[in-house]
Amino acid sequence: MELRFVGMDPNTGGEGSPTVWVEEESADLVLQGEAADELLTALVGSTEWVAGHKTGIPPHERVIRIPARMVPILREACDAAERASAARRDVR
């Protein structure tokens, strides 16, 4: 597995920083962020966001919070993932 670093929270203090990567082979976004607090996790887990879709957070998933100031970094990561995904389709 190879990760392409895209960026980290510009306001980081040098410890535990929200960070964004693109996984090269799958073109998936990989995010590190602050774990959601209990209130946010409960809200996400108990709300039916899409009609008919089961509520709850599966054991293998987590809710994380990414600061709004990282939106440009996420856009850059989305663009990189989209390019990588298109390149993979062109090779097949």
C-alpha positions as CSV (number, residue, x, y, z in Angstrom):
1,M,0.0,0.0,0.0
2,E,1.3,3.4,-1.0
3,L,-0.1,6.7,0.3
4,R,0.3,10.0,-1.3
5,F,0.3,12.8,1.3
6,V,-2.0,15.6,0.3
7,G,-2.0,17.9,3.4
8,M,-2.6,18.4,7.1
9,D,-4.4,20.9,9.3
10,P,-2.4,24.2,8.8
11,N,-3.2,25.0,12.5
12,T,-1.5,21.9,13.9
13,G,0.6,22.3,16.9
14,G,2.9,19.4,16.0
15,E,0.8,16.7,17.7
16,G,-2.0,14.6,16.3
17,S,-3.0,16.5,13.2
18,P,-6.0,16.0,10.9
19,T,-4.4,14.7,7.7
20,V,-5.4,13.6,4.2
21,W,-3.8,11.1,1.9
22,V,-4.8,9.3,-1.3
23,E,-4.1,5.6,-1.4
24,E,-2.3,5.1,-4.8
25,E,-3.7,1.7,-5.9
26,S,-7.4,2.2,-5.0
27,A,-7.5,6.0,-5.3
28,D,-9.4,6.0,-2.0
29,L,-9.2,9.0,0.3
30,V,-7.6,8.2,3.7
31,L,-8.5,10.7,6.5
32,Q,-7.1,11.2,10.0
33,G,-9.2,13.4,12.2
34,E,-10.4,14.1,15.6
35,A,-12.8,11.4,16.9
36,A,-16.3,12.7,17.1
37,D,-17.6,13.3,20.6
38,E,-20.4,11.3,22.1
39,L,-23.1,13.8,21.2
40,L,-22.1,14.0,17.5
41,T,-21.6,10.2,17.3
42,A,-25.1,9.7,18.8
43,L,-26.6,12.1,16.3
44,V,-25.0,10.5,13.3
45,G,-25.8,7.0,14.5
46,S,-29.5,7.6,15.4
47,T,-30.6,9.7,12.3
48,E,-32.1,8.1,9.2
49,W,-30.2,10.2,6.7
50,V,-31.5,8.2,3.7
51,A,-35.0,6.8,3.7
52,G,-35.0,3.1,4.3
53,H,-31.2,3.0,5.1
54,K,-30.4,1.3,8.4
55,T,-29.4,3.7,11.1
56,G,-26.4,3.2,13.3
57,I,-22.6,3.2,12.8
58,P,-21.2,-0.3,11.9
59,P,-18.5,-1.5,14.2
60,H,-15.9,-1.2,11.4
61,E,-16.6,2.5,10.8
62,R,-15.9,5.7,12.7
63,V,-17.2,9.2,12.7
64,I,-14.4,11.8,12.5
65,R,-14.3,15.6,12.4
66,I,-12.2,17.4,9.8
67,P,-11.8,21.2,10.4
68,A,-13.5,23.5,7.8
69,R,-10.1,25.1,7.2
70,M,-9.1,21.9,5.5
71,V,-11.7,22.1,2.7
72,P,-9.0,23.2,0.2
73,I,-6.9,20.2,1.2
74,L,-9.9,17.9,0.8
75,R,-10.6,19.4,-2.7
76,E,-7.0,18.8,-3.7
77,A,-7.3,15.2,-2.4
78,C,-10.5,14.6,-4.3
79,D,-9.0,15.9,-7.5
80,A,-5.9,13.6,-7.0
81,A,-8.2,10.6,-6.3
82,E,-10.3,11.4,-9.3
83,R,-7.2,11.6,-11.6
84,A,-5.8,8.3,-10.1
85,S,-9.1,6.5,-10.6
86,A,-9.4,7.7,-14.2
87,A,-5.8,6.6,-14.9
88,R,-6.6,3.2,-13.5
89,R,-9.6,2.8,-15.7
90,D,-7.6,3.9,-18.8
91,V,-5.0,1.1,-18.0
92,R,-7.5,-1.7,-17.9
